[in-house]
mmCIF file of C-alpha atoms and ligand atoms in Angstrom:
data_model
loop_
_atom_site.group_PDB
_atom_site.id
_atom_site.type_symbol
_atom_site.label_atom_id
_atom_site.label_comp_id
_atom_site.label_asym_id
_atom_site.label_seq_id
_atom_site.Cartn_x
_atom_site.Cartn_y
_atom_site.Cartn_z
ATOM 1 C CA MET A 1 41.370 -17.722 -46.590
ATOM 2 C CA THR A 2 39.517 -14.973 -46.808
ATOM 3 C CA GLU A 3 38.830 -14.236 -50.340
ATOM 4 C CA GLY A 4 35.699 -13.711 -51.103
ATOM 5 C CA LYS A 5 34.726 -13.551 -47.728
ATOM 6 C CA LYS A 6 34.206 -9.777 -45.527
ATOM 7 C CA VAL A 7 36.916 -9.411 -43.352
ATOM 8 C CA GLY A 8 35.726 -10.242 -39.803
ATOM 9 C CA THR A 9 35.980 -7.463 -36.541
ATOM 10 C CA LEU A 10 38.088 -8.976 -33.434
ATOM 11 C CA TYR A 11 37.761 -8.334 -30.049
ATOM 12 C CA ILE A 12 41.506 -9.669 -27.972
ATOM 13 C CA VAL A 13 39.554 -9.802 -23.967
ATOM 14 C CA VAL A 14 42.608 -9.399 -21.674
ATOM 15 C CA PRO A 15 41.508 -10.598 -17.956
ATOM 16 C CA CYS A 16 43.876 -8.360 -15.531
ATOM 17 C CA TYR A 17 44.358 -7.888 -12.412
ATOM 18 C CA ASN A 18 47.988 -6.599 -10.063
ATOM 19 C CA GLU A 19 49.160 -6.828 -13.911
ATOM 20 C CA GLU A 20 51.055 -3.693 -13.762
ATOM 21 C CA GLU A 21 54.357 -5.165 -14.260
ATOM 22 C CA ALA A 22 53.119 -7.256 -16.909
ATOM 23 C CA LEU A 23 50.487 -4.585 -18.933
ATOM 24 C CA GLU A 24 53.293 -2.152 -20.574
ATOM 25 C CA ALA A 25 55.311 -4.775 -22.174
ATOM 26 C CA SER A 26 51.813 -6.932 -23.036
ATOM 27 C CA ALA A 27 49.834 -4.109 -24.871
ATOM 28 C CA LYS A 28 52.923 -3.961 -27.317
ATOM 29 C CA SER A 29 52.973 -7.317 -27.935
ATOM 30 C CA LEU A 30 49.086 -7.288 -28.439
ATOM 31 C CA LEU A 31 48.825 -4.150 -30.229
ATOM 32 C CA GLY A 32 51.900 -4.885 -32.522
ATOM 33 C CA LYS A 33 50.052 -8.396 -33.010
ATOM 34 C CA LEU A 34 46.774 -6.184 -34.250
ATOM 35 C CA GLY A 35 48.100 -4.245 -36.493
ATOM 36 C CA GLU A 36 49.813 -6.910 -38.057
ATOM 37 C CA LEU A 37 46.572 -8.827 -38.747
ATOM 38 C CA ILE A 38 45.083 -5.871 -40.035
ATOM 39 C CA GLY A 39 47.927 -6.388 -41.969
ATOM 40 C CA LYS A 40 47.485 -9.501 -43.152
ATOM 41 C CA GLU A 41 44.257 -8.519 -44.160
ATOM 42 C CA MET A 42 42.766 -11.394 -41.232
ATOM 43 C CA ILE A 43 40.783 -8.822 -39.498
ATOM 44 C CA SER A 44 39.058 -5.416 -39.662
ATOM 45 C CA SER A 45 40.169 -2.665 -38.985
ATOM 46 C CA LYS A 46 37.542 -1.907 -36.396
ATOM 47 C CA SER A 47 39.072 -4.446 -34.447
ATOM 48 C CA ARG A 48 40.249 -3.710 -30.639
ATOM 49 C CA ILE A 49 41.854 -4.983 -27.065
ATOM 50 C CA VAL A 50 40.046 -4.983 -24.528
ATOM 51 C CA PHE A 51 40.957 -4.958 -20.892
ATOM 52 C CA VAL A 52 39.155 -6.637 -17.830
ATOM 53 C CA ASP A 53 40.691 -4.582 -14.740
ATOM 54 C CA ASP A 54 39.554 -6.781 -12.688
ATOM 55 C CA GLY A 55 39.704 -4.857 -9.450
ATOM 56 C CA SER A 56 43.504 -4.364 -9.746
ATOM 57 C CA LYS A 57 44.506 -2.592 -6.733
ATOM 58 C CA ASP A 58 47.989 -1.500 -8.263
ATOM 59 C CA LYS A 59 48.534 1.239 -10.770
ATOM 60 C CA THR A 60 46.231 -1.703 -13.565
ATOM 61 C CA TRP A 61 43.763 0.929 -14.668
ATOM 62 C CA SER A 62 45.854 4.144 -14.609
ATOM 63 C CA ILE A 63 48.449 1.835 -16.829
ATOM 64 C CA ILE A 64 44.856 0.632 -18.912
ATOM 65 C CA GLU A 65 44.066 5.114 -18.886
ATOM 66 C CA ALA A 66 47.138 5.794 -20.385
ATOM 67 C CA LEU A 67 46.965 2.896 -22.791
ATOM 68 C CA TYR A 68 43.138 4.704 -23.983
ATOM 69 C CA GLU A 69 44.026 7.571 -24.940
ATOM 70 C CA LYS A 70 46.809 6.717 -26.476
ATOM 71 C CA HIS A 71 45.646 4.259 -28.901
ATOM 72 C CA GLU A 72 42.078 4.078 -31.135
ATOM 73 C CA SER A 73 41.759 0.542 -30.632
ATOM 74 C CA ILE A 74 42.041 -0.579 -27.189
ATOM 75 C CA ILE A 75 38.474 -0.403 -24.397
ATOM 76 C CA GLY A 76 39.333 -0.520 -20.844
ATOM 77 C CA LEU A 77 36.807 -2.084 -18.982
ATOM 78 C CA ARG A 78 37.115 -1.793 -15.316
ATOM 79 C CA PHE A 79 35.711 -3.789 -12.229
ATOM 80 C CA ALA A 80 34.251 -2.277 -8.927
ATOM 81 C CA HIS A 81 35.538 -5.984 -7.149
ATOM 82 C CA ASN A 82 37.621 -8.736 -8.474
ATOM 83 C CA ARG A 83 35.696 -10.784 -9.362
ATOM 84 C CA GLY A 84 37.767 -13.493 -10.352
ATOM 85 C CA HIS A 85 39.459 -14.413 -13.687
ATOM 86 C CA GLN A 86 36.201 -16.552 -15.093
ATOM 87 C CA ASN A 87 34.533 -13.120 -14.406
ATOM 88 C CA ALA A 88 36.953 -10.609 -15.708
ATOM 89 C CA ILE A 89 36.793 -13.071 -19.410
ATOM 90 C CA LEU A 90 33.003 -13.573 -19.350
ATOM 91 C CA ALA A 91 32.510 -9.678 -19.343
ATOM 92 C CA GLY A 92 34.990 -8.715 -21.501
ATOM 93 C CA MET A 93 33.296 -11.292 -24.236
ATOM 94 C CA MET A 94 29.947 -10.101 -22.883
ATOM 95 C CA TYR A 95 30.510 -6.041 -23.295
ATOM 96 C CA ALA A 96 32.944 -7.903 -27.291
ATOM 97 C CA LYS A 97 29.727 -9.304 -28.416
ATOM 98 C CA ASP A 98 27.328 -6.053 -29.377
ATOM 99 C CA PHE A 99 30.222 -4.577 -31.469
ATOM 100 C CA CYS A 100 32.531 -8.126 -33.175
ATOM 101 C CA ASP A 101 32.760 -10.887 -34.827
ATOM 102 C CA PHE A 102 34.738 -13.082 -32.455
ATOM 103 C CA THR A 103 36.697 -13.218 -29.696
ATOM 104 C CA ILE A 104 39.603 -14.236 -28.616
ATOM 105 C CA THR A 105 40.629 -14.795 -24.896
ATOM 106 C CA ILE A 106 44.098 -14.076 -23.772
ATOM 107 C CA ASP A 107 46.189 -14.029 -20.488
ATOM 108 C CA ALA A 108 47.958 -10.835 -19.440
ATOM 109 C CA ASP A 109 50.615 -11.911 -19.077
ATOM 110 C CA LEU A 110 51.311 -13.122 -22.186
ATOM 111 C CA GLN A 111 52.447 -16.782 -21.619
ATOM 112 C CA GLN A 112 49.953 -18.294 -24.070
ATOM 113 C CA ASP A 113 51.536 -17.634 -27.732
ATOM 114 C CA ILE A 114 49.729 -15.109 -29.627
ATOM 115 C CA ASN A 115 51.292 -16.236 -32.566
ATOM 116 C CA ALA A 116 49.007 -19.035 -31.979
ATOM 117 C CA MET A 117 46.213 -16.054 -33.030
ATOM 118 C CA GLU A 118 46.134 -16.561 -36.878
ATOM 119 C CA LEU A 119 45.752 -20.387 -36.335
ATOM 120 C CA PHE A 120 42.841 -19.354 -34.149
ATOM 121 C CA ILE A 121 41.333 -17.004 -36.598
ATOM 122 C CA GLU A 122 41.705 -19.523 -39.654
ATOM 123 C CA GLU A 123 39.397 -22.027 -38.442
ATOM 124 C CA TYR A 124 36.634 -19.470 -37.760
ATOM 125 C CA TYR A 125 37.148 -18.504 -41.374
ATOM 126 C CA ALA A 126 36.627 -22.433 -41.966
ATOM 127 C CA GLY A 127 32.964 -22.626 -40.705
ATOM 128 C CA ASN A 128 33.788 -23.024 -36.760
ATOM 129 C CA GLU A 129 32.138 -21.396 -33.470
ATOM 130 C CA ILE A 130 34.764 -22.121 -31.137
ATOM 131 C CA VAL A 131 38.133 -22.810 -31.739
ATOM 132 C CA TYR A 132 39.376 -24.113 -28.559
ATOM 133 C CA GLY A 133 43.297 -23.949 -26.963
ATOM 134 C CA VAL A 134 45.103 -27.003 -25.897
ATOM 135 C CA ARG A 135 48.129 -26.248 -24.496
ATOM 136 C CA ASN A 136 51.101 -28.257 -25.984
ATOM 137 C CA SER A 137 53.285 -29.082 -22.797
ATOM 138 C CA ARG A 138 53.116 -27.986 -19.177
ATOM 139 C CA ASN A 139 56.483 -27.903 -19.507
ATOM 140 C CA THR A 140 56.306 -24.647 -17.881
ATOM 141 C CA ASP A 141 54.535 -25.338 -14.533
ATOM 142 C CA SER A 142 55.428 -26.284 -11.628
ATOM 143 C CA PHE A 143 55.185 -30.196 -9.758
ATOM 144 C CA PHE A 144 52.519 -28.502 -7.826
ATOM 145 C CA LYS A 145 50.296 -26.810 -10.469
ATOM 146 C CA LYS A 146 51.596 -30.377 -13.559
ATOM 147 C CA PHE A 147 49.809 -32.175 -10.850
ATOM 148 C CA SER A 148 46.816 -30.161 -9.468
ATOM 149 C CA ALA A 149 45.921 -30.009 -13.404
ATOM 150 C CA THR A 150 46.235 -33.675 -13.877
ATOM 151 C CA LEU A 151 43.371 -34.509 -10.640
ATOM 152 C CA PHE A 152 41.778 -31.863 -10.991
ATOM 153 C CA TYR A 153 40.280 -33.366 -15.345
ATOM 154 C CA LYS A 154 41.504 -37.073 -13.594
ATOM 155 C CA THR A 155 38.220 -35.520 -11.186
ATOM 156 C CA MET A 156 35.973 -33.819 -14.214
ATOM 157 C CA HIS A 157 36.028 -37.153 -16.842
ATOM 158 C CA PHE A 158 35.251 -39.183 -13.906
ATOM 159 C CA LEU A 159 32.270 -37.591 -13.039
ATOM 160 C CA GLY A 160 31.256 -36.975 -16.717
ATOM 161 C CA CYS A 161 32.393 -34.338 -17.852
ATOM 162 C CA ASN A 162 33.036 -33.034 -20.987
ATOM 163 C CA ILE A 163 36.122 -30.539 -20.713
ATOM 164 C CA TYR A 164 39.525 -30.588 -23.072
ATOM 165 C CA GLU A 165 41.983 -31.464 -20.864
ATOM 166 C CA ASN A 166 45.187 -29.350 -20.802
ATOM 167 C CA SER A 167 42.615 -26.159 -22.819
ATOM 168 C CA ALA A 168 43.262 -22.799 -21.324
ATOM 169 C CA ASP A 169 40.887 -20.606 -21.905
ATOM 170 C CA TYR A 170 42.869 -19.302 -25.064
ATOM 171 C CA ARG A 171 39.938 -19.279 -26.812
ATOM 172 C CA LEU A 172 38.201 -17.758 -29.803
ATOM 173 C CA MET A 173 34.488 -17.371 -30.486
ATOM 174 C CA SER A 174 31.720 -16.498 -32.740
ATOM 175 C CA SER A 175 29.432 -13.636 -31.903
ATOM 176 C CA LYS A 176 27.068 -16.573 -32.662
ATOM 177 C CA ALA A 177 28.717 -18.598 -29.984
ATOM 178 C CA LEU A 178 28.411 -16.077 -27.267
ATOM 179 C CA ASP A 179 25.360 -14.866 -27.832
ATOM 180 C CA ALA A 180 24.901 -18.644 -27.074
ATOM 181 C CA LEU A 181 26.678 -18.405 -23.959
ATOM 182 C CA SER A 182 24.523 -14.464 -22.618
ATOM 183 C CA GLU A 183 21.742 -17.241 -22.454
ATOM 184 C CA TYR A 184 23.925 -19.244 -19.479
ATOM 185 C CA ALA A 185 22.381 -17.735 -16.027
ATOM 186 C CA GLU A 186 24.708 -19.446 -13.829
ATOM 187 C CA VAL A 187 26.923 -17.007 -11.268
ATOM 188 C CA ASN A 188 29.314 -19.759 -10.190
ATOM 189 C CA LEU A 189 30.634 -19.815 -13.172
ATOM 190 C CA PHE A 190 33.392 -22.593 -15.043
ATOM 191 C CA LEU A 191 33.715 -21.694 -18.889
ATOM 192 C CA ARG A 192 35.768 -25.135 -20.164
ATOM 193 C CA GLY A 193 32.633 -26.380 -18.767
ATOM 194 C CA ILE A 194 30.244 -24.672 -20.179
ATOM 195 C CA ILE A 195 31.536 -23.889 -23.142
ATOM 196 C CA PRO A 196 31.779 -27.496 -24.660
ATOM 197 C CA ASP A 197 27.802 -27.405 -23.382
ATOM 198 C CA ILE A 198 27.103 -24.533 -26.184
ATOM 199 C CA GLY A 199 26.977 -27.496 -28.780
ATOM 200 C CA LEU A 200 28.322 -25.887 -32.373
ATOM 201 C CA LYS A 201 30.279 -26.108 -34.630
ATOM 202 C CA THR A 202 34.189 -26.034 -33.342
ATOM 203 C CA SER A 203 37.812 -27.177 -33.366
ATOM 204 C CA VAL A 204 40.799 -26.645 -32.025
ATOM 205 C CA VAL A 205 44.659 -24.983 -31.915
ATOM 206 C CA HIS A 206 47.887 -25.967 -29.936
ATOM 207 C CA PHE A 207 49.589 -24.254 -28.970
ATOM 208 C CA ASP A 208 52.818 -23.193 -27.166
ATOM 209 C CA VAL A 209 52.985 -21.993 -23.331
ATOM 210 C CA PHE A 210 55.593 -19.673 -21.882
ATOM 211 C CA PRO A 211 57.524 -18.983 -18.315
ATOM 212 C CA ARG A 212 55.416 -15.849 -16.917
ATOM 213 C CA MET A 213 57.465 -13.111 -17.472
ATOM 214 C CA GLN A 214 57.204 -10.236 -15.496
ATOM 215 C CA GLY A 215 55.210 -10.448 -11.898
ATOM 216 C CA GLU A 216 53.634 -13.193 -10.301
ATOM 217 C CA SER A 217 50.643 -15.353 -10.492
ATOM 218 C CA LYS A 218 47.359 -14.061 -9.012
ATOM 219 C CA TYR A 219 45.849 -17.741 -9.054
ATOM 220 C CA SER A 220 47.005 -18.009 -5.749
ATOM 221 C CA LEU A 221 45.617 -22.267 -3.745
ATOM 222 C CA SER A 222 42.906 -20.645 -2.798
ATOM 223 C CA LYS A 223 41.704 -19.031 -6.417
ATOM 224 C CA MET A 224 42.376 -22.467 -7.971
ATOM 225 C CA VAL A 225 40.494 -24.702 -4.791
ATOM 226 C CA THR A 226 37.323 -22.062 -5.817
ATOM 227 C CA LEU A 227 38.348 -22.986 -9.207
ATOM 228 C CA ALA A 228 38.408 -26.431 -9.576
ATOM 229 C CA ALA A 229 35.192 -27.007 -6.601
ATOM 230 C CA ASP A 230 32.637 -24.823 -8.741
ATOM 231 C CA GLY A 231 34.267 -27.413 -11.825
ATOM 232 C CA ILE A 232 33.378 -30.029 -10.055
ATOM 233 C CA THR A 233 29.887 -28.858 -8.339
ATOM 234 C CA SER A 234 28.249 -27.461 -11.752
ATOM 235 C CA PHE A 235 28.873 -29.409 -13.207
ATOM 236 C CA SER A 236 28.325 -33.529 -11.738
ATOM 237 C CA ILE A 237 25.812 -34.828 -9.524
ATOM 238 C CA LYS A 238 27.991 -37.233 -8.665
ATOM 239 C CA PRO A 239 29.006 -36.557 -5.593
ATOM 240 C CA ILE A 240 25.696 -36.650 -4.036
ATOM 241 C CA ARG A 241 25.010 -39.720 -5.499
ATOM 242 C CA MET A 242 28.527 -41.570 -3.716
ATOM 243 C CA VAL A 243 26.584 -40.386 -0.781
ATOM 244 C CA PHE A 244 24.058 -42.257 -1.414
ATOM 245 C CA THR A 245 25.744 -45.817 -1.511
ATOM 246 C CA MET A 246 27.662 -44.587 0.845
ATOM 247 C CA GLY A 247 24.785 -44.466 3.076
ATOM 248 C CA VAL A 248 23.844 -47.321 1.551
ATOM 249 C CA LEU A 249 26.900 -49.500 2.006
ATOM 250 C CA ALA A 250 27.217 -48.360 5.580
ATOM 251 C CA LEU A 251 23.424 -49.473 6.056
ATOM 252 C CA LEU A 252 24.924 -52.773 4.691
ATOM 253 C CA VAL A 253 27.473 -53.237 7.366
ATOM 254 C CA GLY A 254 25.480 -52.197 10.447
ATOM 255 C CA PHE A 255 22.940 -55.257 9.158
ATOM 256 C CA ILE A 256 25.636 -57.661 8.710
ATOM 257 C CA MET A 257 27.122 -56.054 12.492
ATOM 258 C CA ILE A 258 23.553 -56.845 13.740
ATOM 259 C CA ILE A 259 24.106 -60.076 12.620
ATOM 260 C CA HIS A 260 27.054 -60.689 14.341
ATOM 261 C CA VAL A 261 26.503 -59.248 17.772
ATOM 262 C CA PHE A 262 23.462 -61.992 18.529
ATOM 263 C CA TYR A 263 26.029 -64.205 17.938
ATOM 264 C CA GLU A 264 28.273 -63.154 19.959
ATOM 265 C CA HIS A 265 26.153 -62.137 22.249
ATOM 266 C CA TYR A 266 24.139 -66.187 22.500
ATOM 267 C CA PHE A 267 27.502 -67.665 21.861
ATOM 268 C CA GLY A 268 30.482 -65.453 22.907
ATOM 269 C CA THR A 269 32.763 -63.409 25.150
ATOM 270 C CA THR A 270 30.284 -60.271 24.551
ATOM 271 C CA VAL A 271 33.086 -58.293 27.343
ATOM 272 C CA SER A 272 35.349 -57.264 24.314
ATOM 273 C CA GLY A 273 34.250 -54.834 21.276
ATOM 274 C CA TRP A 274 35.565 -52.565 22.429
ATOM 275 C CA SER A 275 37.504 -51.964 18.846
ATOM 276 C CA SER A 276 35.378 -52.981 16.904
ATOM 277 C CA ILE A 277 33.100 -49.397 18.587
ATOM 278 C CA LEU A 278 35.669 -47.067 18.345
ATOM 279 C CA VAL A 279 36.278 -48.149 14.620
ATOM 280 C CA SER A 280 32.951 -47.835 13.623
ATOM 281 C CA ILE A 281 32.894 -44.626 15.416
ATOM 282 C CA TRP A 282 36.281 -43.246 14.249
ATOM 283 C CA LEU A 283 35.158 -44.688 9.961
ATOM 284 C CA LEU A 284 30.975 -43.431 10.668
ATOM 285 C CA GLY A 285 31.431 -40.095 12.057
ATOM 286 C CA GLY A 286 34.367 -39.671 9.030
ATOM 287 C CA ALA A 287 32.321 -40.651 5.965
ATOM 288 C CA ILE A 288 28.883 -38.588 7.880
ATOM 289 C CA LEU A 289 31.275 -35.514 8.495
ATOM 290 C CA LEU A 290 32.683 -36.484 4.886
ATOM 291 C CA SER A 291 29.025 -36.803 3.370
ATOM 292 C CA LEU A 292 27.203 -33.317 4.885
ATOM 293 C CA GLY A 293 30.585 -31.204 3.833
ATOM 294 C CA ILE A 294 29.260 -32.519 -0.008
ATOM 295 C CA ILE A 295 26.248 -31.825 0.751
ATOM 296 C CA GLY A 296 27.037 -28.508 1.752
ATOM 297 C CA GLU A 297 29.254 -27.461 -0.911
ATOM 298 C CA TYR A 298 25.786 -28.073 -3.045
ATOM 299 C CA VAL A 299 23.473 -26.391 -1.410
ATOM 300 C CA GLY A 300 26.048 -23.633 0.040
ATOM 301 C CA ARG A 301 26.073 -22.603 -4.288
ATOM 302 C CA SER A 302 22.691 -23.544 -4.653
ATOM 303 C CA TYR A 303 22.027 -20.490 -1.812
ATOM 304 C CA MET A 304 24.499 -18.602 -4.068
ATOM 305 C CA GLU A 305 22.566 -19.053 -7.169
ATOM 306 C CA THR A 306 19.071 -18.254 -5.798
ATOM 307 C CA LYS A 307 19.783 -15.290 -4.571
ATOM 308 C CA LYS A 308 21.440 -14.241 -8.500
ATOM 309 C CA ARG A 309 23.498 -11.319 -7.439
ATOM 310 C CA PRO A 310 25.313 -9.426 -10.636
ATOM 311 C CA ARG A 311 28.060 -11.573 -11.592
ATOM 312 C CA TYR A 312 29.982 -8.402 -11.530
ATOM 313 C CA TYR A 313 29.255 -4.026 -11.627
ATOM 314 C CA PHE A 314 31.386 -2.018 -14.061
ATOM 315 C CA TRP A 315 33.138 0.925 -12.260
ATOM 316 C CA ASP A 316 34.896 2.178 -15.220
ATOM 317 C CA VAL A 317 34.148 1.959 -18.971
ATOM 318 C CA LEU A 318 36.472 3.670 -21.578
ATOM 319 C CA SER A 319 35.198 2.797 -25.079
ATOM 320 C CA ARG A 320 34.679 5.147 -28.222
ATOM 321 C CA GLU A 321 32.169 2.728 -29.429
ATOM 322 C CA GLU A 322 28.445 3.865 -29.718
ATOM 323 C CA LYS A 323 26.064 0.660 -28.751
ATOM 324 C CA ASP A 324 24.157 0.493 -32.552
ATOM 325 C CA GLU A 325 26.777 1.711 -34.960
HETATM 326 N N1 UDP B 401 43.479 -13.273 -13.314
HETATM 327 C C1 UDP B 401 42.284 -12.219 -13.104
HETATM 328 N N2 UDP B 401 41.834 -12.059 -11.912
HETATM 329 C C2 UDP B 401 41.995 -12.882 -10.867
HETATM 330 C C3 UDP B 401 43.138 -13.983 -10.950
HETATM 331 C C4 UDP B 401 43.562 -13.784 -11.951
HETATM 332 O O1 UDP B 401 41.810 -11.177 -13.757
HETATM 333 O O2 UDP B 401 41.825 -12.837 -9.762
HETATM 334 C C5 UDP B 401 44.117 -12.930 -14.610
HETATM 335 C C6 UDP B 401 45.732 -12.498 -14.412
HETATM 336 O O3 UDP B 401 45.649 -11.031 -14.630
HETATM 337 C C7 UDP B 401 45.506 -12.847 -15.533
HETATM 338 C C8 UDP B 401 45.163 -14.376 -15.966
HETATM 339 O O4 UDP B 401 44.244 -14.171 -15.348
HETATM 340 O O5 UDP B 401 46.135 -12.592 -17.016
HETATM 341 C C9 UDP B 401 45.967 -16.054 -16.200
HETATM 342 O O6 UDP B 401 46.198 -15.629 -14.063
HETATM 343 P P1 UDP B 401 47.721 -16.052 -14.077
HETATM 344 O O7 UDP B 401 48.552 -15.491 -15.324
HETATM 345 O O8 UDP B 401 48.072 -15.265 -12.335
HETATM 346 O O9 UDP B 401 47.599 -17.107 -13.603
HETATM 347 P P2 UDP B 401 48.769 -18.459 -14.711
HETATM 348 O O10 UDP B 401 49.413 -18.451 -15.501
HETATM 349 O O11 UDP B 401 49.811 -18.241 -13.655
HETATM 350 O O12 UDP B 401 47.645 -19.549 -14.212
HETATM 351 MG MG1 MG B 402 49.765 -17.131 -16.279
#
C-alpha cells in the first residue's frame, strides 16, 4: 500500500491522568507497535509517541521522564493543571502537527485495540485525512456507562449534531486536518463534534474495546457530565429554542385560563380553585427554573469563551525535536 509513496511520519498521542499503574505496560506495547509499523515500512523511523500528562498527581510524570531518557521515540508534555482529556489530546495533536504527517490518538490504558492502527494507516494512505475509530460493541462497559452513552448520542442526534455513534477519541488525523482543527478557537472543547465539522475526506475503522487492565477509570461522573454538556451546548442552540416554545405554550394556556376564569366568575362557583392555582404555580415555577437553568448554561459558557483564557499551559516539555527541522 505504500509502494512508490513516501512513508509518512506518525505521532501517537496518549493523554495520561494519574496513570502510574498502566503507563509502563502501555508504553511497552506502544513502543512495540511503533517498531512493528516502522519494520513493515508503514511509517517512517522519525515516528514518535507523545505522552501528555494532564496534571497528574501521582508518579505519571516521573515515569514519562524515565521513558524519555530510555527511548528516543518518546516525547513528554506536561500540563501545569488537570485540564481534561479533550485538552490533553488537543495539546498533543497541536504539538505534533509541526513534525508529523499524521497523528493517532489513543487512551493510556490501551483499552482500545492497538492492532487496529494498521487499518487506520491504510485508510490514510488511501487518501483519507481523518479516520474515525468506531467501537465494535460496548460489552466491556458497565450498564450505567452504556445507558448514559446511548442517551447522550440519542440526545445529540435529536439536537442536530452530526456525530458518529460510539465513536471514540481513537482517531487518525492528517497534518492537513490538524491545521484545520487549529483554527477552531473555542475553549469548551468537544472534539467528537468539532472534527466532523472540518469536512475533508474521511473514513471509519472498527475496533474492539477491552476492559481496563490497570488502575481505575479517570473519567469521573462529573467529568462525563461536563463533557456531555460541552457537547450539547457547543453544537446546538435547540435547547434555547425549546425554552421559547415552552414560553409560547405557557402563554396560550394562560389565555385559555383567562377565559375560564371569567366564565367561572360569572357563571360558576368562585370559591374553589385552590388546586388549580397550586398546580399552576408548581408547573410554571418548574418550567421557569428549568428554562433559566438552560439559559444559564449558555450564558456561563459564553462568559468562559469571552475570557479567551489559555486552554492549557505546559509546565514541562521533553523533546528532542527542533521546530524547523
Ligand atoms: N484522562 C485525562 N484527563 C482526565 C481524565 C482522563 O487525560 O482528566 C485520560 C486518561 O488518562 C486516559 C483517557 O483520558 O488515557 C481515558 O480515560 P479513562 O480510560 O479513565 O476513561 P474510560 O475509558 O473509563 O472512559
Ligand atoms: Mg479507559
